[in-house]
Amino acid sequence: MTSSDTLTTPPSRTLWLVAGIVLLLQGFSIFAPMVVLGGAIQWPDSLDYPPAQMLPLLLEQIDAVRLGYGLYLGYSLLFLVTGVLTIRLASRPGPLGTLGLIALGAAAVSTLARAIGIIRWLTGSTALAEAYSVPGLSADARTAIEATQGAINSWGGAIGEALGVAGFAAIWAIAVSLLILRDRQLPAWAGLTGLAAGVLVALPGLELFGIAPPVSIVLSTTGIQLWFMALGLLFLWRGVRRTV
């Protein structure tokens, strides 16, 4: 069977089951970094800590920070797999149209932006935390390190949370939801709840325009995680019911 034949045949039982497992893993895996980082550095509240408070805490909990953000990075990279599988199962068999390609591109850009945002805590911020702990550091040097950390945190947060999650993940969710409602390969509720999740996850991005978002990024992220779980269960159910 050629790759073109695969695109024009209905999804197999194996594909449904694999997609279900991946989406459930995507939905639940956010709790691993939340538990690790929440217990170590009071994440996500620590994202707003001033550098003078954050840098010593980061160094004190360096092993937990590396583990937690390493898990977070894995969760973020998994989103590309989640995005591709969901697009495939939401679309009619055949080549992707414009809407599917938009969703695919948004998933790829979202994954990259999230990874860049997370890596700041595994590279630049940890290096600054180590430099900040050097005995006898002058006041000017401390001020410079604090300013650098503040800039890195703002820059990385804007790329990861605002662009990666609130921007392109929202575009992906809305595009996939429109695919579901248009192609009718999945129940309408999956598309309608996806539209709600996409709008909800986009709201924290208003902060880029100086507008206070009506919901926190934790609440908006929880909404889309619940949608992942619901889709995962739906895909597993479809897979179990299929014979081939």
PDB file of C-alpha atoms in Angstrom:
ATOM      1  CA  MET A   1       0.000   0.000   0.000  1.00  0.00           C
ATOM      2  CA  THR A   2       1.414   3.412  -0.978  1.00  0.00           C
ATOM      3  CA  SER A   3       1.314   6.557   1.140  1.00  0.00           C
ATOM      4  CA  SER A   4      -1.381   8.006  -1.124  1.00  0.00           C
ATOM      5  CA  ASP A   5      -3.510   4.882  -0.555  1.00  0.00           C
ATOM      6  CA  THR A   6      -3.120   5.356   3.200  1.00  0.00           C
ATOM      7  CA  LEU A   7      -4.408   8.925   2.972  1.00  0.00           C
ATOM      8  CA  THR A   8      -7.532   7.891   1.067  1.00  0.00           C
ATOM      9  CA  THR A   9      -8.541   4.967   3.302  1.00  0.00           C
ATOM     10  CA  PRO A  10     -10.544   5.314   6.531  1.00  0.00           C
ATOM     11  CA  PRO A  11      -8.519   5.355   9.769  1.00  0.00           C
ATOM     12  CA  SER A  12      -7.588   1.898  10.988  1.00  0.00           C
ATOM     13  CA  ARG A  13      -8.308   0.445  14.400  1.00  0.00           C
ATOM     14  CA  THR A  14      -4.650   0.834  15.303  1.00  0.00           C
ATOM     15  CA  LEU A  15      -4.653   4.519  14.378  1.00  0.00           C
ATOM     16  CA  TRP A  16      -7.719   5.195  16.529  1.00  0.00           C
ATOM     17  CA  LEU A  17      -6.177   3.381  19.490  1.00  0.00           C
ATOM     18  CA  VAL A  18      -2.772   5.041  19.143  1.00  0.00           C
ATOM     19  CA  ALA A  19      -4.389   8.462  18.812  1.00  0.00           C
ATOM     20  CA  GLY A  20      -6.523   7.812  21.875  1.00  0.00           C
ATOM     21  CA  ILE A  21      -3.516   6.877  23.969  1.00  0.00           C
ATOM     22  CA  VAL A  22      -1.510   9.876  22.735  1.00  0.00           C
ATOM     23  CA  LEU A  23      -4.302  12.358  23.475  1.00  0.00           C
ATOM     24  CA  LEU A  24      -4.907  10.943  26.936  1.00  0.00           C
ATOM     25  CA  LEU A  25      -1.164  11.134  27.565  1.00  0.00           C
ATOM     26  CA  GLN A  26      -1.195  14.739  26.326  1.00  0.00           C
ATOM     27  CA  GLY A  27      -4.106  15.546  28.591  1.00  0.00           C
ATOM     28  CA  PHE A  28      -2.711  14.006  31.752  1.00  0.00           C
ATOM     29  CA  SER A  29       1.017  14.701  31.258  1.00  0.00           C
ATOM     30  CA  ILE A  30       0.652  18.384  32.179  1.00  0.00           C
ATOM     31  CA  PHE A  31       0.175  17.301  35.779  1.00  0.00           C
ATOM     32  CA  ALA A  32       3.705  15.860  36.032  1.00  0.00           C
ATOM     33  CA  PRO A  33       5.570  19.187  35.596  1.00  0.00           C
ATOM     34  CA  MET A  34       2.888  20.942  37.650  1.00  0.00           C
ATOM     35  CA  VAL A  35       3.500  18.609  40.598  1.00  0.00           C
ATOM     36  CA  VAL A  36       7.298  18.724  40.343  1.00  0.00           C
ATOM     37  CA  LEU A  37       7.631  22.468  39.747  1.00  0.00           C
ATOM     38  CA  GLY A  38       4.744  23.391  42.024  1.00  0.00           C
ATOM     39  CA  GLY A  39       6.365  21.641  44.947  1.00  0.00           C
ATOM     40  CA  ALA A  40       9.863  22.937  44.194  1.00  0.00           C
ATOM     41  CA  ILE A  41       9.445  26.561  43.091  1.00  0.00           C
ATOM     42  CA  GLN A  42       5.733  27.317  43.581  1.00  0.00           C
ATOM     43  CA  TRP A  43       5.092  27.192  39.832  1.00  0.00           C
ATOM     44  CA  PRO A  44       3.206  28.838  38.126  1.00  0.00           C
ATOM     45  CA  ASP A  45       3.174  31.682  40.688  1.00  0.00           C
ATOM     46  CA  SER A  46       6.977  31.786  40.485  1.00  0.00           C
ATOM     47  CA  LEU A  47       6.755  32.937  36.857  1.00  0.00           C
ATOM     48  CA  ASP A  48       5.942  36.371  38.275  1.00  0.00           C
ATOM     49  CA  TYR A  49       8.590  36.390  41.016  1.00  0.00           C
ATOM     50  CA  PRO A  50      11.182  39.185  40.735  1.00  0.00           C
ATOM     51  CA  PRO A  51      14.657  37.966  39.684  1.00  0.00           C
ATOM     52  CA  ALA A  52      16.114  38.670  43.139  1.00  0.00           C
ATOM     53  CA  GLN A  53      13.672  36.092  44.541  1.00  0.00           C
ATOM     54  CA  MET A  54      13.568  33.692  41.607  1.00  0.00           C
ATOM     55  CA  LEU A  55      17.284  33.213  40.920  1.00  0.00           C
ATOM     56  CA  PRO A  56      18.263  31.898  44.397  1.00  0.00           C
ATOM     57  CA  LEU A  57      15.162  29.670  44.431  1.00  0.00           C
ATOM     58  CA  LEU A  58      16.055  28.342  40.999  1.00  0.00           C
ATOM     59  CA  LEU A  59      19.561  27.406  42.091  1.00  0.00           C
ATOM     60  CA  GLU A  60      18.361  25.899  45.373  1.00  0.00           C
ATOM     61  CA  GLN A  61      15.948  23.595  43.515  1.00  0.00           C
ATOM     62  CA  ILE A  62      18.045  23.080  40.373  1.00  0.00           C
ATOM     63  CA  ASP A  63      17.520  19.307  40.104  1.00  0.00           C
ATOM     64  CA  ALA A  64      13.750  19.594  40.471  1.00  0.00           C
ATOM     65  CA  VAL A  65      13.711  22.498  38.014  1.00  0.00           C
ATOM     66  CA  ARG A  66      15.565  20.458  35.403  1.00  0.00           C
ATOM     67  CA  LEU A  67      13.281  17.478  35.926  1.00  0.00           C
ATOM     68  CA  GLY A  68      10.097  19.537  35.917  1.00  0.00           C
ATOM     69  CA  TYR A  69      10.937  21.632  32.885  1.00  0.00           C
ATOM     70  CA  GLY A  70      12.359  18.562  31.141  1.00  0.00           C
ATOM     71  CA  LEU A  71       8.964  16.891  31.561  1.00  0.00           C
ATOM     72  CA  TYR A  72       7.286  20.092  30.417  1.00  0.00           C
ATOM     73  CA  LEU A  73       9.471  20.115  27.308  1.00  0.00           C
ATOM     74  CA  GLY A  74       8.511  16.521  26.518  1.00  0.00           C
ATOM     75  CA  TYR A  75       4.829  17.374  26.984  1.00  0.00           C
ATOM     76  CA  SER A  76       5.201  20.342  24.647  1.00  0.00           C
ATOM     77  CA  LEU A  77       6.972  18.338  21.934  1.00  0.00           C
ATOM     78  CA  LEU A  78       4.253  15.679  22.169  1.00  0.00           C
ATOM     79  CA  PHE A  79       1.772  18.343  21.057  1.00  0.00           C
ATOM     80  CA  LEU A  80       2.987  18.032  17.481  1.00  0.00           C
ATOM     81  CA  VAL A  81       2.078  14.324  17.467  1.00  0.00           C
ATOM     82  CA  THR A  82      -1.257  15.141  19.107  1.00  0.00           C
ATOM     83  CA  GLY A  83      -1.913  17.839  16.533  1.00  0.00           C
ATOM     84  CA  VAL A  84      -1.156  15.674  13.504  1.00  0.00           C
ATOM     85  CA  LEU A  85      -3.188  12.684  14.713  1.00  0.00           C
ATOM     86  CA  THR A  86      -6.203  14.829  15.561  1.00  0.00           C
ATOM     87  CA  ILE A  87      -6.101  16.555  12.174  1.00  0.00           C
ATOM     88  CA  ARG A  88      -5.990  13.159  10.450  1.00  0.00           C
ATOM     89  CA  LEU A  89      -8.992  11.802  12.355  1.00  0.00           C
ATOM     90  CA  ALA A  90     -10.988  15.029  12.068  1.00  0.00           C
ATOM     91  CA  SER A  91     -10.587  15.203   8.279  1.00  0.00           C
ATOM     92  CA  ARG A  92     -12.216  13.224   5.492  1.00  0.00           C
ATOM     93  CA  PRO A  93      -9.876  10.668   3.886  1.00  0.00           C
ATOM     94  CA  GLY A  94      -7.790  12.301   1.200  1.00  0.00           C
ATOM     95  CA  PRO A  95      -5.244  15.116   0.915  1.00  0.00           C
ATOM     96  CA  LEU A  96      -5.489  17.915   3.440  1.00  0.00           C
ATOM     97  CA  GLY A  97      -7.239  21.045   2.300  1.00  0.00           C
ATOM     98  CA  THR A  98      -6.513  24.624   3.309  1.00  0.00           C
ATOM     99  CA  LEU A  99      -8.059  24.307   6.755  1.00  0.00           C
ATOM    100  CA  GLY A 100      -6.112  21.146   7.507  1.00  0.00           C
ATOM    101  CA  LEU A 101      -2.854  22.713   6.360  1.00  0.00           C
ATOM    102  CA  ILE A 102      -3.505  25.756   8.558  1.00  0.00           C
ATOM    103  CA  ALA A 103      -4.047  23.451  11.523  1.00  0.00           C
ATOM    104  CA  LEU A 104      -0.901  21.474  10.697  1.00  0.00           C
ATOM    105  CA  GLY A 105       1.235  24.613  10.397  1.00  0.00           C
ATOM    106  CA  ALA A 106      -0.178  26.028  13.630  1.00  0.00           C
ATOM    107  CA  ALA A 107       0.639  22.796  15.484  1.00  0.00           C
ATOM    108  CA  ALA A 108       4.235  22.865  14.238  1.00  0.00           C
ATOM    109  CA  VAL A 109       4.797  26.541  15.103  1.00  0.00           C
ATOM    110  CA  SER A 110       3.120  26.112  18.492  1.00  0.00           C
ATOM    111  CA  THR A 111       5.408  23.197  19.328  1.00  0.00           C
ATOM    112  CA  LEU A 112       8.526  25.164  18.383  1.00  0.00           C
ATOM    113  CA  ALA A 113       7.451  28.270  20.295  1.00  0.00           C
ATOM    114  CA  ARG A 114       6.618  26.263  23.417  1.00  0.00           C
ATOM    115  CA  ALA A 115      10.001  24.531  23.289  1.00  0.00           C
ATOM    116  CA  ILE A 116      11.829  27.866  23.007  1.00  0.00           C
ATOM    117  CA  GLY A 117       9.859  29.242  25.938  1.00  0.00           C
ATOM    118  CA  ILE A 118      10.688  26.275  28.149  1.00  0.00           C
ATOM    119  CA  ILE A 119      14.361  26.076  27.237  1.00  0.00           C
ATOM    120  CA  ARG A 120      14.961  29.450  28.860  1.00  0.00           C
ATOM    121  CA  TRP A 121      14.606  27.749  32.239  1.00  0.00           C
ATOM    122  CA  LEU A 122      16.993  24.930  31.322  1.00  0.00           C
ATOM    123  CA  THR A 123      19.746  27.143  29.888  1.00  0.00           C
ATOM    124  CA  GLY A 124      19.863  30.936  30.280  1.00  0.00           C
ATOM    125  CA  SER A 125      18.049  31.193  33.604  1.00  0.00           C
ATOM    126  CA  THR A 126      20.083  28.452  35.285  1.00  0.00           C
ATOM    127  CA  ALA A 127      23.341  30.034  34.064  1.00  0.00           C
ATOM    128  CA  LEU A 128      22.222  33.381  35.477  1.00  0.00           C
ATOM    129  CA  ALA A 129      21.239  31.746  38.769  1.00  0.00           C
ATOM    130  CA  GLU A 130      24.733  30.284  39.094  1.00  0.00           C
ATOM    131  CA  ALA A 131      26.337  33.643  38.280  1.00  0.00           C
ATOM    132  CA  TYR A 132      24.060  35.374  40.798  1.00  0.00           C
ATOM    133  CA  SER A 133      25.297  33.081  43.589  1.00  0.00           C
ATOM    134  CA  VAL A 134      28.997  33.934  43.197  1.00  0.00           C
ATOM    135  CA  PRO A 135      30.343  35.272  46.543  1.00  0.00           C
ATOM    136  CA  GLY A 136      31.366  38.916  46.605  1.00  0.00           C
ATOM    137  CA  LEU A 137      29.276  39.856  43.593  1.00  0.00           C
ATOM    138  CA  SER A 138      29.032  43.639  43.270  1.00  0.00           C
ATOM    139  CA  ALA A 139      25.734  45.492  43.431  1.00  0.00           C
ATOM    140  CA  ASP A 140      26.100  46.571  39.810  1.00  0.00           C
ATOM    141  CA  ALA A 141      26.668  42.973  38.698  1.00  0.00           C
ATOM    142  CA  ARG A 142      23.620  41.817  40.659  1.00  0.00           C
ATOM    143  CA  THR A 143      21.518  44.524  39.056  1.00  0.00           C
ATOM    144  CA  ALA A 144      22.748  43.543  35.596  1.00  0.00           C
ATOM    145  CA  ILE A 145      21.977  39.848  36.171  1.00  0.00           C
ATOM    146  CA  GLU A 146      18.523  40.680  37.525  1.00  0.00           C
ATOM    147  CA  ALA A 147      17.793  42.850  34.495  1.00  0.00           C
ATOM    148  CA  THR A 148      18.961  40.097  32.149  1.00  0.00           C
ATOM    149  CA  GLN A 149      16.833  37.489  33.901  1.00  0.00           C
ATOM    150  CA  GLY A 150      13.804  39.776  33.761  1.00  0.00           C
ATOM    151  CA  ALA A 151      14.290  40.280  30.031  1.00  0.00           C
ATOM    152  CA  ILE A 152      14.804  36.555  29.337  1.00  0.00           C
ATOM    153  CA  ASN A 153      11.727  35.660  31.355  1.00  0.00           C
ATOM    154  CA  SER A 154       9.544  38.217  29.587  1.00  0.00           C
ATOM    155  CA  TRP A 155      10.858  37.274  26.156  1.00  0.00           C
ATOM    156  CA  GLY A 156      10.593  33.525  26.722  1.00  0.00           C
ATOM    157  CA  GLY A 157       7.166  33.840  28.284  1.00  0.00           C
ATOM    158  CA  ALA A 158       5.880  35.856  25.354  1.00  0.00           C
ATOM    159  CA  ILE A 159       7.159  33.247  22.881  1.00  0.00           C
ATOM    160  CA  GLY A 160       6.091  30.169  24.844  1.00  0.00           C
ATOM    161  CA  GLU A 161       2.868  31.115  26.583  1.00  0.00           C
ATOM    162  CA  ALA A 162       1.555  33.983  24.467  1.00  0.00           C
ATOM    163  CA  LEU A 163       2.555  32.851  20.962  1.00  0.00           C
ATOM    164  CA  GLY A 164       2.967  29.100  21.458  1.00  0.00           C
ATOM    165  CA  VAL A 165      -0.099  28.423  23.568  1.00  0.00           C
ATOM    166  CA  ALA A 166      -2.457  31.406  23.405  1.00  0.00           C
ATOM    167  CA  GLY A 167      -1.637  32.068  19.764  1.00  0.00           C
ATOM    168  CA  PHE A 168      -0.851  29.056  17.623  1.00  0.00           C
ATOM    169  CA  ALA A 169      -2.295  26.317  19.842  1.00  0.00           C
ATOM    170  CA  ALA A 170      -5.556  28.275  19.801  1.00  0.00           C
ATOM    171  CA  ILE A 171      -5.411  28.543  15.988  1.00  0.00           C
ATOM    172  CA  TRP A 172      -4.832  24.788  15.804  1.00  0.00           C
ATOM    173  CA  ALA A 173      -7.739  24.006  18.140  1.00  0.00           C
ATOM    174  CA  ILE A 174     -10.141  26.291  16.276  1.00  0.00           C
ATOM    175  CA  ALA A 175      -9.058  25.013  12.854  1.00  0.00           C
ATOM    176  CA  VAL A 176      -9.408  21.374  13.958  1.00  0.00           C
ATOM    177  CA  SER A 177     -12.806  22.115  15.463  1.00  0.00           C
ATOM    178  CA  LEU A 178     -13.980  23.655  12.200  1.00  0.00           C
ATOM    179  CA  LEU A 179     -12.682  20.549  10.402  1.00  0.00           C
ATOM    180  CA  ILE A 180     -14.721  18.365  12.749  1.00  0.00           C
ATOM    181  CA  LEU A 181     -17.881  20.381  12.139  1.00  0.00           C
ATOM    182  CA  ARG A 182     -17.311  20.508   8.371  1.00  0.00           C
ATOM    183  CA  ASP A 183     -16.193  16.954   7.617  1.00  0.00           C
ATOM    184  CA  ARG A 184     -18.337  15.206  10.254  1.00  0.00           C
ATOM    185  CA  GLN A 185     -15.857  12.428  10.887  1.00  0.00           C
ATOM    186  CA  LEU A 186     -16.267  13.049  14.615  1.00  0.00           C
ATOM    187  CA  PRO A 187     -19.345  14.026  16.681  1.00  0.00           C
ATOM    188  CA  ALA A 188     -20.452  17.645  16.585  1.00  0.00           C
ATOM    189  CA  TRP A 189     -19.875  17.996  20.336  1.00  0.00           C
ATOM    190  CA  ALA A 190     -16.153  17.449  19.742  1.00  0.00           C
ATOM    191  CA  GLY A 191     -16.068  20.428  17.386  1.00  0.00           C
ATOM    192  CA  LEU A 192     -18.211  22.695  19.548  1.00  0.00           C
ATOM    193  CA  THR A 193     -16.242  22.007  22.722  1.00  0.00           C
ATOM    194  CA  GLY A 194     -13.031  22.428  20.743  1.00  0.00           C
ATOM    195  CA  LEU A 195     -14.104  25.891  19.616  1.00  0.00           C
ATOM    196  CA  ALA A 196     -14.785  26.815  23.235  1.00  0.00           C
ATOM    197  CA  ALA A 197     -11.394  25.407  24.308  1.00  0.00           C
ATOM    198  CA  GLY A 198      -9.651  27.281  21.488  1.00  0.00           C
ATOM    199  CA  VAL A 199     -11.200  30.612  22.450  1.00  0.00           C
ATOM    200  CA  LEU A 200     -10.482  29.987  26.141  1.00  0.00           C
ATOM    201  CA  VAL A 201      -6.815  29.152  25.548  1.00  0.00           C
ATOM    202  CA  ALA A 202      -6.423  32.268  23.377  1.00  0.00           C
ATOM    203  CA  LEU A 203      -7.606  34.721  26.044  1.00  0.00           C
ATOM    204  CA  PRO A 204      -4.317  35.032  28.006  1.00  0.00           C
ATOM    205  CA  GLY A 205      -2.736  36.292  24.774  1.00  0.00           C
ATOM    206  CA  LEU A 206      -4.610  39.579  25.273  1.00  0.00           C
ATOM    207  CA  GLU A 207      -1.842  40.506  27.678  1.00  0.00           C
ATOM    208  CA  LEU A 208       0.423  41.185  24.684  1.00  0.00           C
ATOM    209  CA  PHE A 209      -1.863  44.091  23.777  1.00  0.00           C
ATOM    210  CA  GLY A 210      -1.980  45.500  27.288  1.00  0.00           C
ATOM    211  CA  ILE A 211      -5.387  43.998  28.054  1.00  0.00           C
ATOM    212  CA  ALA A 212      -5.822  42.071  31.300  1.00  0.00           C
ATOM    213  CA  PRO A 213      -7.051  38.590  30.338  1.00  0.00           C
ATOM    214  CA  PRO A 214     -10.340  37.531  31.952  1.00  0.00           C
ATOM    215  CA  VAL A 215      -8.918  34.085  32.778  1.00  0.00           C
ATOM    216  CA  SER A 216      -5.521  32.855  33.952  1.00  0.00           C
ATOM    217  CA  ILE A 217      -3.293  30.748  31.735  1.00  0.00           C
ATOM    218  CA  VAL A 218      -3.725  27.879  34.212  1.00  0.00           C
ATOM    219  CA  LEU A 219      -7.521  27.921  33.776  1.00  0.00           C
ATOM    220  CA  SER A 220      -7.325  28.287  30.008  1.00  0.00           C
ATOM    221  CA  THR A 221      -4.782  25.463  29.737  1.00  0.00           C
ATOM    222  CA  THR A 222      -6.958  23.236  31.916  1.00  0.00           C
ATOM    223  CA  GLY A 223      -9.821  23.740  29.468  1.00  0.00           C
ATOM    224  CA  ILE A 224      -7.873  22.459  26.479  1.00  0.00           C
ATOM    225  CA  GLN A 225      -6.396  19.594  28.525  1.00  0.00           C
ATOM    226  CA  LEU A 226      -9.924  18.412  29.322  1.00  0.00           C
ATOM    227  CA  TRP A 227     -10.725  18.557  25.607  1.00  0.00           C
ATOM    228  CA  PHE A 228      -7.673  16.403  24.864  1.00  0.00           C
ATOM    229  CA  MET A 229      -8.886  13.855  27.408  1.00  0.00           C
ATOM    230  CA  ALA A 230     -12.391  13.812  25.950  1.00  0.00           C
ATOM    231  CA  LEU A 231     -11.031  13.302  22.435  1.00  0.00           C
ATOM    232  CA  GLY A 232      -8.684  10.611  23.706  1.00  0.00           C
ATOM    233  CA  LEU A 233     -11.566   8.657  25.194  1.00  0.00           C
ATOM    234  CA  LEU A 234     -13.577   9.124  21.990  1.00  0.00           C
ATOM    235  CA  PHE A 235     -10.703   7.838  19.854  1.00  0.00           C
ATOM    236  CA  LEU A 236     -10.197   4.817  22.104  1.00  0.00           C
ATOM    237  CA  TRP A 237     -13.904   4.035  21.925  1.00  0.00           C
ATOM    238  CA  ARG A 238     -13.825   4.246  18.138  1.00  0.00           C
ATOM    239  CA  GLY A 239     -10.789   1.980  18.076  1.00  0.00           C
ATOM    240  CA  VAL A 240     -12.322  -0.619  20.374  1.00  0.00           C
ATOM    241  CA  ARG A 241     -15.470  -0.759  18.261  1.00  0.00           C
ATOM    242  CA  ARG A 242     -13.580  -1.261  14.987  1.00  0.00           C
ATOM    243  CA  THR A 243     -12.597  -4.749  13.917  1.00  0.00           C
ATOM    244  CA  VAL A 244      -9.757  -3.784  11.540  1.00  0.00           C
TER     245      VAL A 244
END
